[in-house]
Amino acid sequence: MTEAEQVHTSAYPPIRPTRDPDSAGKNCGLENAIRSRVGAHSFAARVFNAGVPSVFGEQSAQALSTLGEEAARVAEDSARGVPLVFDPFGDVISAVIREESLLYCAFAPDDVFEPEQFHDLSGSCNRFDILDLRVHLRRVEPISYSPRALTEAPDDAASIARTRAAPPPPVR
């Protein structure tokens, strides 16, 4: 999310086989993922958002068939994504098309409603009298090793608690 953004595009794969479509259990439908993720982003960022899955065409099917009949079958039987456009309220404002086609949707970016008031994700309601941002310019090692940790393994809960209570080593 960026401040003053009005139109966003969210890209998705053409299929998302989280499990074999013929197996027991629920498969994560790509259309539901697009509806929930893109709609939530539209609402939270106050933007028009196009959720656009790529196309699973003949070339993709042929490439997967080189992995075997099972891979080709799973890909062929997996649910496809659908392109959808959402308004800043998180509602779908486009047609729902399930075949390869162009999706057209007219909207006016100036129709974005009031700024975010539920939770501020892009910094549009900064309170500089309350919030303070500081950047430390010193280099900090991302990980350090304690010589004791390399030679001793705690064997009981008390030694684990003592290890956790020890102060961190000084930053060099």
Tab-separated table of C-alpha atoms in Angstrom:
chain	number	residue	atom	x	y	z
A	1	MET	CA	0.000	0.000	0.000
A	2	THR	CA	1.263	3.419	-0.816
A	3	GLU	CA	-0.042	6.777	0.175
A	4	ALA	CA	-2.243	8.421	-2.490
A	5	GLU	CA	-2.489	5.211	-4.552
A	6	GLN	CA	-5.870	4.975	-6.285
A	7	VAL	CA	-5.602	1.932	-8.559
A	8	HIS	CA	-3.782	-1.305	-7.708
A	9	THR	CA	-3.208	-4.548	-9.616
A	10	SER	CA	-2.832	-7.898	-7.842
A	11	ALA	CA	-1.356	-10.708	-9.961
A	12	TYR	CA	-2.235	-14.368	-9.392
A	13	PRO	CA	-1.246	-17.683	-10.980
A	14	PRO	CA	-3.727	-19.294	-13.390
A	15	ILE	CA	-4.229	-22.357	-11.152
A	16	ARG	CA	-3.345	-23.149	-7.564
A	17	PRO	CA	-3.581	-26.871	-6.903
A	18	THR	CA	-3.049	-27.162	-3.157
A	19	ARG	CA	-4.014	-30.840	-3.376
A	20	ASP	CA	-5.118	-33.364	-5.955
A	21	PRO	CA	-8.669	-32.379	-6.999
A	22	ASP	CA	-9.675	-36.076	-6.828
A	23	SER	CA	-8.432	-36.539	-3.249
A	24	ALA	CA	-10.499	-36.213	-0.094
A	25	GLY	CA	-10.599	-32.836	1.571
A	26	LYS	CA	-11.234	-29.327	0.429
A	27	ASN	CA	-8.975	-27.712	-2.145
A	28	CYS	CA	-8.236	-24.020	-1.779
A	29	GLY	CA	-10.172	-22.390	-4.601
A	30	LEU	CA	-8.255	-19.675	-6.392
A	31	GLU	CA	-11.420	-17.652	-7.007
A	32	ASN	CA	-12.115	-17.523	-3.256
A	33	ALA	CA	-8.511	-16.512	-2.591
A	34	ILE	CA	-8.766	-13.687	-5.117
A	35	ARG	CA	-12.107	-12.523	-3.728
A	36	SER	CA	-10.915	-12.445	-0.122
A	37	ARG	CA	-7.366	-11.127	-0.594
A	38	VAL	CA	-8.044	-8.564	-3.310
A	39	GLY	CA	-11.269	-7.399	-1.679
A	40	ALA	CA	-9.552	-6.971	1.688
A	41	HIS	CA	-6.675	-5.045	0.113
A	42	SER	CA	-9.116	-2.798	-1.749
A	43	PHE	CA	-10.940	-1.991	1.475
A	44	ALA	CA	-7.841	-1.548	3.646
A	45	ALA	CA	-5.927	0.567	1.121
A	46	ARG	CA	-8.991	2.441	-0.164
A	47	VAL	CA	-8.142	1.634	-3.783
A	48	PHE	CA	-9.698	0.167	-6.877
A	49	ASN	CA	-7.979	-3.196	-7.286
A	50	ALA	CA	-7.872	-5.566	-10.247
A	51	GLY	CA	-7.192	-9.165	-9.232
A	52	VAL	CA	-5.710	-10.651	-12.379
A	53	PRO	CA	-4.789	-14.333	-12.720
A	54	SER	CA	-2.622	-15.280	-15.675
A	55	VAL	CA	-3.954	-17.644	-18.325
A	56	PHE	CA	-3.408	-21.403	-18.197
A	57	GLY	CA	-3.196	-22.060	-21.914
A	58	GLU	CA	-2.262	-24.935	-24.172
A	59	GLN	CA	1.465	-24.160	-23.880
A	60	SER	CA	1.293	-24.426	-20.075
A	61	ALA	CA	-0.646	-27.683	-20.297
A	62	GLN	CA	1.932	-29.156	-22.694
A	63	ALA	CA	4.814	-28.120	-20.421
A	64	LEU	CA	3.172	-29.791	-17.410
A	65	SER	CA	2.405	-32.938	-19.391
A	66	THR	CA	6.159	-33.559	-19.640
A	67	LEU	CA	6.066	-34.222	-15.874
A	68	GLY	CA	3.691	-37.125	-16.409
A	69	GLU	CA	0.023	-37.925	-16.787
A	70	GLU	CA	-0.689	-37.324	-13.082
A	71	ALA	CA	0.681	-33.755	-13.190
A	72	ALA	CA	-1.256	-33.020	-16.368
A	73	ARG	CA	-4.482	-34.370	-14.844
A	74	VAL	CA	-4.090	-32.357	-11.610
A	75	ALA	CA	-3.425	-29.188	-13.591
A	76	GLU	CA	-6.345	-29.802	-15.934
A	77	ASP	CA	-8.794	-30.573	-13.101
A	78	SER	CA	-7.720	-27.687	-10.826
A	79	ALA	CA	-9.991	-24.669	-10.491
A	80	ARG	CA	-8.961	-21.599	-12.437
A	81	GLY	CA	-8.685	-18.066	-11.152
A	82	VAL	CA	-11.079	-15.395	-12.374
A	83	PRO	CA	-10.231	-11.755	-13.047
A	84	LEU	CA	-12.208	-9.379	-10.838
A	85	VAL	CA	-12.142	-5.632	-10.173
A	86	PHE	CA	-13.018	-4.346	-6.692
A	87	ASP	CA	-13.966	-0.875	-5.525
A	88	PRO	CA	-12.570	0.788	-2.373
A	89	PHE	CA	-15.437	-0.736	-0.363
A	90	GLY	CA	-14.157	-4.237	-1.221
A	91	ASP	CA	-17.089	-4.997	-3.546
A	92	VAL	CA	-16.767	-6.579	-7.005
A	93	ILE	CA	-17.631	-3.995	-9.678
A	94	SER	CA	-16.714	-5.999	-12.781
A	95	ALA	CA	-18.313	-8.829	-14.647
A	96	VAL	CA	-17.252	-12.332	-13.605
A	97	ILE	CA	-15.785	-14.109	-16.626
A	98	ARG	CA	-14.583	-17.683	-16.425
A	99	GLU	CA	-13.103	-18.128	-19.888
A	100	GLU	CA	-10.054	-16.479	-21.430
A	101	SER	CA	-11.135	-13.015	-22.478
A	102	LEU	CA	-10.510	-9.335	-21.895
A	103	LEU	CA	-12.136	-7.851	-18.828
A	104	TYR	CA	-13.370	-4.297	-19.143
A	105	CYS	CA	-14.442	-2.245	-16.160
A	106	ALA	CA	-15.095	1.492	-16.040
A	107	PHE	CA	-14.598	3.422	-12.814
A	108	ALA	CA	-13.553	6.889	-11.716
A	109	PRO	CA	-10.506	6.978	-9.402
A	110	ASP	CA	-11.798	10.279	-8.011
A	111	ASP	CA	-14.742	8.378	-6.524
A	112	VAL	CA	-12.561	7.041	-3.707
A	113	PHE	CA	-14.440	7.702	-0.500
A	114	GLU	CA	-13.235	9.090	2.827
A	115	PRO	CA	-9.724	8.245	4.047
A	116	GLU	CA	-9.060	5.204	6.193
A	117	GLN	CA	-10.638	5.555	9.607
A	118	PHE	CA	-10.737	1.972	10.907
A	119	HIS	CA	-7.029	1.226	10.960
A	120	ASP	CA	-4.229	3.238	9.412
A	121	LEU	CA	-2.123	0.997	7.181
A	122	SER	CA	-0.524	3.523	4.863
A	123	GLY	CA	0.239	6.325	7.285
A	124	SER	CA	-2.525	8.707	6.292
A	125	CYS	CA	-3.447	9.601	9.893
A	126	ASN	CA	-0.036	10.114	11.449
A	127	ARG	CA	-0.022	11.626	14.922
A	128	PHE	CA	3.411	13.179	15.230
A	129	ASP	CA	2.557	14.407	18.717
A	130	ILE	CA	2.216	10.740	19.774
A	131	LEU	CA	4.175	8.632	17.289
A	132	ASP	CA	7.907	8.824	16.748
A	133	LEU	CA	10.013	7.036	14.149
A	134	ARG	CA	13.737	6.633	14.679
A	135	VAL	CA	16.286	4.940	12.471
A	136	HIS	CA	19.402	3.506	14.076
A	137	LEU	CA	22.359	3.949	11.749
A	138	ARG	CA	24.731	1.617	13.579
A	139	ARG	CA	25.401	-1.782	12.038
A	140	VAL	CA	23.896	-4.629	14.039
A	141	GLU	CA	24.829	-8.237	13.414
A	142	PRO	CA	21.697	-10.216	12.483
A	143	ILE	CA	22.744	-13.236	14.557
A	144	SER	CA	25.310	-13.966	17.223
A	145	TYR	CA	26.439	-17.164	18.897
A	146	SER	CA	27.081	-17.606	22.575
A	147	PRO	CA	30.149	-19.799	23.302
A	148	ARG	CA	28.183	-21.418	26.141
A	149	ALA	CA	25.341	-22.344	23.789
A	150	LEU	CA	27.787	-24.130	21.501
A	151	THR	CA	29.307	-26.263	24.274
A	152	GLU	CA	26.433	-26.900	26.678
A	153	ALA	CA	22.944	-28.183	26.075
A	154	PRO	CA	20.428	-27.389	28.811
A	155	ASP	CA	19.120	-30.570	30.362
A	156	ASP	CA	16.264	-29.255	32.480
A	157	ALA	CA	13.663	-26.504	32.630
A	158	ALA	CA	15.598	-24.539	35.280
A	159	SER	CA	18.693	-24.199	33.113
A	160	ILE	CA	16.532	-23.187	30.149
A	161	ALA	CA	14.890	-20.487	32.293
A	162	ARG	CA	18.314	-19.235	33.452
A	163	THR	CA	19.527	-19.081	29.854
A	164	ARG	CA	16.479	-17.062	28.786
A	165	ALA	CA	16.841	-14.702	31.751
A	166	ALA	CA	20.489	-13.917	30.963
A	167	PRO	CA	21.057	-10.426	29.545
A	168	PRO	CA	21.843	-10.241	25.829
A	169	PRO	CA	25.492	-9.864	24.838
A	170	PRO	CA	26.699	-6.326	24.066
A	171	VAL	CA	26.418	-5.136	20.462
A	172	ARG	CA	29.775	-4.638	18.801
